PDB file of C-alpha atoms in Angstrom:
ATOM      1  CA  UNK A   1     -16.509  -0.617   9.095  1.00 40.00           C
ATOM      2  CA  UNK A   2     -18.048  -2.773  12.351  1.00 44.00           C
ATOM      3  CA  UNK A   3     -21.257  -4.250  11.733  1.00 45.00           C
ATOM      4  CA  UNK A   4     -23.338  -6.963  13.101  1.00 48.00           C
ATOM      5  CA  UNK A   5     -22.187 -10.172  10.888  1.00 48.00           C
ATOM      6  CA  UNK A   6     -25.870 -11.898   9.627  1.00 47.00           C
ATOM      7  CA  UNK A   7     -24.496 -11.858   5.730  1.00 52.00           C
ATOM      8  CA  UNK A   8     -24.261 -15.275   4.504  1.00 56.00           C
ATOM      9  CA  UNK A   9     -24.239 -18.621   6.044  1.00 66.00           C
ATOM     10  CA  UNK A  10     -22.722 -18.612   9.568  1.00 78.00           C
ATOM     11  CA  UNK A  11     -24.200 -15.962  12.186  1.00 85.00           C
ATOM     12  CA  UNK A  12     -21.769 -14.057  13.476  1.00 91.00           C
ATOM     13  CA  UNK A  13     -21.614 -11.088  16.151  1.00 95.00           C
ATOM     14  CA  UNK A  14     -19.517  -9.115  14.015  1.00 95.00           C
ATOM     15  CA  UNK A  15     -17.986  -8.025  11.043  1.00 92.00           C
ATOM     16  CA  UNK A  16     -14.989  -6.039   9.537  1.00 89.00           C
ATOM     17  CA  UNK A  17     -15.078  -5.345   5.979  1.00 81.00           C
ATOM     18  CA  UNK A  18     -13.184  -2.337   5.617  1.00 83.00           C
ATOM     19  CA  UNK A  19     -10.144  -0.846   7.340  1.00 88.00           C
ATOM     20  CA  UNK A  20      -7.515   2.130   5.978  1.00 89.00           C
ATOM     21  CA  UNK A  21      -4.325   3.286   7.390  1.00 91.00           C
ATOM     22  CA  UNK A  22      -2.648   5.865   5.259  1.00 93.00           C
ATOM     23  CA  UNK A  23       0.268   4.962   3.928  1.00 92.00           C
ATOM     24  CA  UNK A  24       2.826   6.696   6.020  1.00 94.00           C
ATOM     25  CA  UNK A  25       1.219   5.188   9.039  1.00 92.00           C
ATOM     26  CA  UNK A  26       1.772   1.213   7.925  1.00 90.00           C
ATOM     27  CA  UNK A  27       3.505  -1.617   9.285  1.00 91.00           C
ATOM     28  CA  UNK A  28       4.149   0.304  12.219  1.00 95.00           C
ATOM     29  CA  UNK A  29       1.668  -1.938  14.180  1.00 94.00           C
ATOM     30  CA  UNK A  30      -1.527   0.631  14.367  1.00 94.00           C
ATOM     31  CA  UNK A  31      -3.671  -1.386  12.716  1.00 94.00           C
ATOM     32  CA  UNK A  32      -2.756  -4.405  14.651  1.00 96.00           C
ATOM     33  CA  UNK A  33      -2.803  -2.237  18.080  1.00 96.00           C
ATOM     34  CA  UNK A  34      -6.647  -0.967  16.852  1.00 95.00           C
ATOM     35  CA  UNK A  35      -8.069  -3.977  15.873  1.00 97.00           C
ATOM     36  CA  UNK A  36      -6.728  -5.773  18.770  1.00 97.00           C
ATOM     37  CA  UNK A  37      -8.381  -3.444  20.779  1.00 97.00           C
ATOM     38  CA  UNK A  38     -11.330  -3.354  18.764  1.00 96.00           C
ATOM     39  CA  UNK A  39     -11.670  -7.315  19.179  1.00 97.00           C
ATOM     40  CA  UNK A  40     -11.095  -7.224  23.034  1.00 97.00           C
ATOM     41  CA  UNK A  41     -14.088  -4.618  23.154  1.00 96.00           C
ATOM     42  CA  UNK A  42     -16.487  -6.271  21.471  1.00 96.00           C
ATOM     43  CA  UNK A  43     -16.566  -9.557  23.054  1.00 96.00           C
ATOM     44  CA  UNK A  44     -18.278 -12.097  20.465  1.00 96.00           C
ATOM     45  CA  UNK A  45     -18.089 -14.199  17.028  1.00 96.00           C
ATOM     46  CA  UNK A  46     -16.448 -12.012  14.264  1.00 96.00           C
ATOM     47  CA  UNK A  47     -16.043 -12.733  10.187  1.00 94.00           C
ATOM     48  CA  UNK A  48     -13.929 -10.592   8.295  1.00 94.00           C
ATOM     49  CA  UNK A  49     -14.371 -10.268   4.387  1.00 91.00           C
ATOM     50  CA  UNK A  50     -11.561  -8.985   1.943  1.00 91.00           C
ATOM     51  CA  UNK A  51     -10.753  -9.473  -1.597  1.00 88.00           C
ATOM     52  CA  UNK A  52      -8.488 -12.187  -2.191  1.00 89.00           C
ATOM     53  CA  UNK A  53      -6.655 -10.351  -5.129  1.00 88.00           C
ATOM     54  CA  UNK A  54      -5.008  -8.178  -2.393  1.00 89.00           C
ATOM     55  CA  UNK A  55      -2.461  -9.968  -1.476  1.00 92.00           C
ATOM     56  CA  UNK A  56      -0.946  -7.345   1.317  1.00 91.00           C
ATOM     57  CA  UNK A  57      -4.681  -7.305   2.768  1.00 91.00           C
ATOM     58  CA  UNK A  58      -4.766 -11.168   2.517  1.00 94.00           C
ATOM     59  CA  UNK A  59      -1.287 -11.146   4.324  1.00 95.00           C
ATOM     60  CA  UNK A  60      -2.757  -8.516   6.831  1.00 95.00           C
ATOM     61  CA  UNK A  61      -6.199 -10.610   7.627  1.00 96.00           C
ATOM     62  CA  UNK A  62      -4.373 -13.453   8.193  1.00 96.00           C
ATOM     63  CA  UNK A  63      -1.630 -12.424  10.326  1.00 97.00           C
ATOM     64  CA  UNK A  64      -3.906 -10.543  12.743  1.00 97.00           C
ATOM     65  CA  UNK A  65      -6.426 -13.686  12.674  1.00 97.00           C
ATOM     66  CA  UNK A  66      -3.197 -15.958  13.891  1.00 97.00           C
ATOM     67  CA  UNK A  67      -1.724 -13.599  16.262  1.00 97.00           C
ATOM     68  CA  UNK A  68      -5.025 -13.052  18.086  1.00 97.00           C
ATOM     69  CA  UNK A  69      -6.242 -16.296  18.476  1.00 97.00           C
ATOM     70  CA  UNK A  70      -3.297 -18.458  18.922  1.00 96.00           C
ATOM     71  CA  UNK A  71      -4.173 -19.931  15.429  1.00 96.00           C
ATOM     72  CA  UNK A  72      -8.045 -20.755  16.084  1.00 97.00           C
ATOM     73  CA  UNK A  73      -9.631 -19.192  13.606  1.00 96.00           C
ATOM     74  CA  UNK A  74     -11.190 -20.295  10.289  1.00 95.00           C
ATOM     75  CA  UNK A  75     -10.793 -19.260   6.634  1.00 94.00           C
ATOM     76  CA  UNK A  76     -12.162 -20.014   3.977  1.00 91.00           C
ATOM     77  CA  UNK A  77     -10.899 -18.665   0.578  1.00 88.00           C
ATOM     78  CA  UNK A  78     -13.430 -18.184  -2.236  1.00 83.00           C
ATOM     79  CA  UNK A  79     -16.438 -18.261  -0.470  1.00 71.00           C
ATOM     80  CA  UNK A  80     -19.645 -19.161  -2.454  1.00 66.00           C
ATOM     81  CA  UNK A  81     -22.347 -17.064  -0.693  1.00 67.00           C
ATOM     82  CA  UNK A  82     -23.436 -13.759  -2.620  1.00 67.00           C
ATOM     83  CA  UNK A  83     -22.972 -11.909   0.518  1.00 70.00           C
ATOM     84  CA  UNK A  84     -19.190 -12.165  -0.073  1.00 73.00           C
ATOM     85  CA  UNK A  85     -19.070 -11.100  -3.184  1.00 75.00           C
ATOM     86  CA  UNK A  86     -17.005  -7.960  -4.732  1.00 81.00           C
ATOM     87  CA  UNK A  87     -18.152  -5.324  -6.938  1.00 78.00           C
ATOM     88  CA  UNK A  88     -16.303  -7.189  -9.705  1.00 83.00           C
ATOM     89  CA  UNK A  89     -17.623 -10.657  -9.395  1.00 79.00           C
ATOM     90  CA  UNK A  90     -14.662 -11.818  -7.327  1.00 84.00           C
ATOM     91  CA  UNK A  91     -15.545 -14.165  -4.147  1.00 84.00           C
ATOM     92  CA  UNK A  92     -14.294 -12.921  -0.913  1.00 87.00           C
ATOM     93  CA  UNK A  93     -12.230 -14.655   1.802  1.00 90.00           C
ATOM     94  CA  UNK A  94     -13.694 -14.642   4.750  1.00 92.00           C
ATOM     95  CA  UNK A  95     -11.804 -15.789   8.434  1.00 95.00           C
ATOM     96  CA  UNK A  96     -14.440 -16.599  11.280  1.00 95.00           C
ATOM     97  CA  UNK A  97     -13.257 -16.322  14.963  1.00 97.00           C
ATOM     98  CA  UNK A  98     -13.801 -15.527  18.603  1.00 96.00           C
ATOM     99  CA  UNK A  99     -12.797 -12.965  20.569  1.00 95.00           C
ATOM    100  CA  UNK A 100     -14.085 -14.315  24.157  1.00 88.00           C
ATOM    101  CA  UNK A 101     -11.848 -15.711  25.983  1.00 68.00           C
TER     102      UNK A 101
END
Protein backbone atom coordinates (compact mmCIF):
# COMPACT_ATOMS: atom_id res chain seq x y z
CA UNK A 1 0.00 0.00 0.00
CA UNK A 2 1.35 3.77 -1.25
CA UNK A 3 -0.11 6.51 0.54
CA UNK A 4 0.64 10.05 1.23
CA UNK A 5 2.83 9.86 4.65
CA UNK A 6 1.00 12.75 7.18
CA UNK A 7 0.71 9.90 10.15
CA UNK A 8 2.71 10.93 13.01
CA UNK A 9 5.38 13.40 13.59
CA UNK A 10 7.53 14.01 10.47
CA UNK A 11 5.60 14.92 7.08
CA UNK A 12 6.45 12.83 4.61
CA UNK A 13 5.47 12.45 0.75
CA UNK A 14 4.97 8.92 1.10
CA UNK A 15 4.40 5.85 2.71
CA UNK A 16 4.71 1.97 2.41
CA UNK A 17 3.09 -0.03 4.96
CA UNK A 18 2.33 -3.11 3.31
CA UNK A 19 4.01 -5.21 0.63
CA UNK A 20 3.48 -9.27 -0.29
CA UNK A 21 5.38 -11.45 -2.56
CA UNK A 22 4.20 -15.00 -2.48
CA UNK A 23 6.39 -17.22 -1.32
CA UNK A 24 7.69 -18.93 -4.37
CA UNK A 25 8.50 -15.56 -5.78
CA UNK A 26 11.12 -14.41 -2.75
CA UNK A 27 14.58 -13.50 -2.56
CA UNK A 28 14.70 -13.56 -6.12
CA UNK A 29 15.05 -9.70 -6.13
CA UNK A 30 11.22 -8.69 -7.23
CA UNK A 31 10.53 -6.92 -4.44
CA UNK A 32 13.73 -5.06 -4.50
CA UNK A 33 13.36 -4.52 -8.50
CA UNK A 34 9.49 -3.06 -7.63
CA UNK A 35 10.15 -0.95 -4.95
CA UNK A 36 13.15 0.43 -6.53
CA UNK A 37 11.12 1.34 -9.23
CA UNK A 38 8.39 2.41 -7.19
CA UNK A 39 10.85 4.92 -5.29
CA UNK A 40 12.40 6.31 -8.59
CA UNK A 41 8.67 7.12 -9.68
CA UNK A 42 7.55 8.87 -7.03
CA UNK A 43 10.13 11.40 -6.50
CA UNK A 44 9.78 12.69 -2.72
CA UNK A 45 10.20 12.01 1.23
CA UNK A 46 9.06 8.39 2.05
CA UNK A 47 8.53 6.53 5.73
CA UNK A 48 8.02 3.01 5.78
CA UNK A 49 6.28 1.28 8.88
CA UNK A 50 6.63 -2.54 9.76
CA UNK A 51 6.40 -4.55 12.81
CA UNK A 52 9.55 -5.02 14.46
CA UNK A 53 8.71 -8.68 15.59
CA UNK A 54 9.29 -9.66 11.90
CA UNK A 55 12.51 -10.09 11.76
CA UNK A 56 12.73 -11.19 7.80
CA UNK A 57 10.57 -7.88 7.14
CA UNK A 58 12.94 -5.92 9.49
CA UNK A 59 15.90 -7.52 7.48
CA UNK A 60 13.96 -6.66 4.19
CA UNK A 61 13.18 -2.75 5.20
CA UNK A 62 16.47 -2.28 6.04
CA UNK A 63 18.37 -3.73 3.31
CA UNK A 64 16.32 -1.96 0.63
CA UNK A 65 16.60 1.43 2.79
CA UNK A 66 20.69 0.92 2.57
CA UNK A 67 20.92 -0.21 -0.89
CA UNK A 68 18.85 2.70 -2.20
CA UNK A 69 20.23 5.44 -0.55
CA UNK A 70 23.82 4.71 -0.16
CA UNK A 71 23.07 4.43 3.65
CA UNK A 72 21.13 7.90 4.14
CA UNK A 73 18.24 7.02 5.54
CA UNK A 74 16.84 7.10 9.10
CA UNK A 75 15.30 4.53 11.47
CA UNK A 76 14.01 4.62 14.27
CA UNK A 77 12.95 1.40 16.13
CA UNK A 78 10.00 1.58 18.55
CA UNK A 79 8.52 4.59 17.58
CA UNK A 80 6.26 6.37 20.18
CA UNK A 81 3.58 8.02 17.98
CA UNK A 82 0.07 6.14 17.89
CA UNK A 83 0.17 6.35 14.23
CA UNK A 84 2.78 3.53 14.30
CA UNK A 85 1.20 1.40 16.24
CA UNK A 86 0.10 -2.44 15.47
CA UNK A 87 -3.09 -4.06 16.00
CA UNK A 88 -1.46 -5.72 19.02
CA UNK A 89 -0.03 -2.82 20.88
CA UNK A 90 3.42 -3.32 19.39
CA UNK A 91 5.33 0.06 18.20
CA UNK A 92 6.40 0.07 14.68
CA UNK A 93 9.80 0.83 13.11
CA UNK A 94 9.70 3.26 10.90
CA UNK A 95 12.91 4.29 8.23
CA UNK A 96 12.50 7.94 6.73
CA UNK A 97 14.29 8.72 3.38
CA UNK A 98 14.53 10.44 0.04
CA UNK A 99 14.18 9.33 -3.14
CA UNK A 100 15.28 12.66 -5.15
CA UNK A 101 18.31 12.69 -6.21
Amino acid sequence: MIGDGINGDKKTDYQVNELFVMHKYRRLGIGKQALFKIFDSYKGTWQVVFHPVNTASARFWERIADEYTGGKYELIKSHPHEDYSFHDGTPGDVIYFSSII
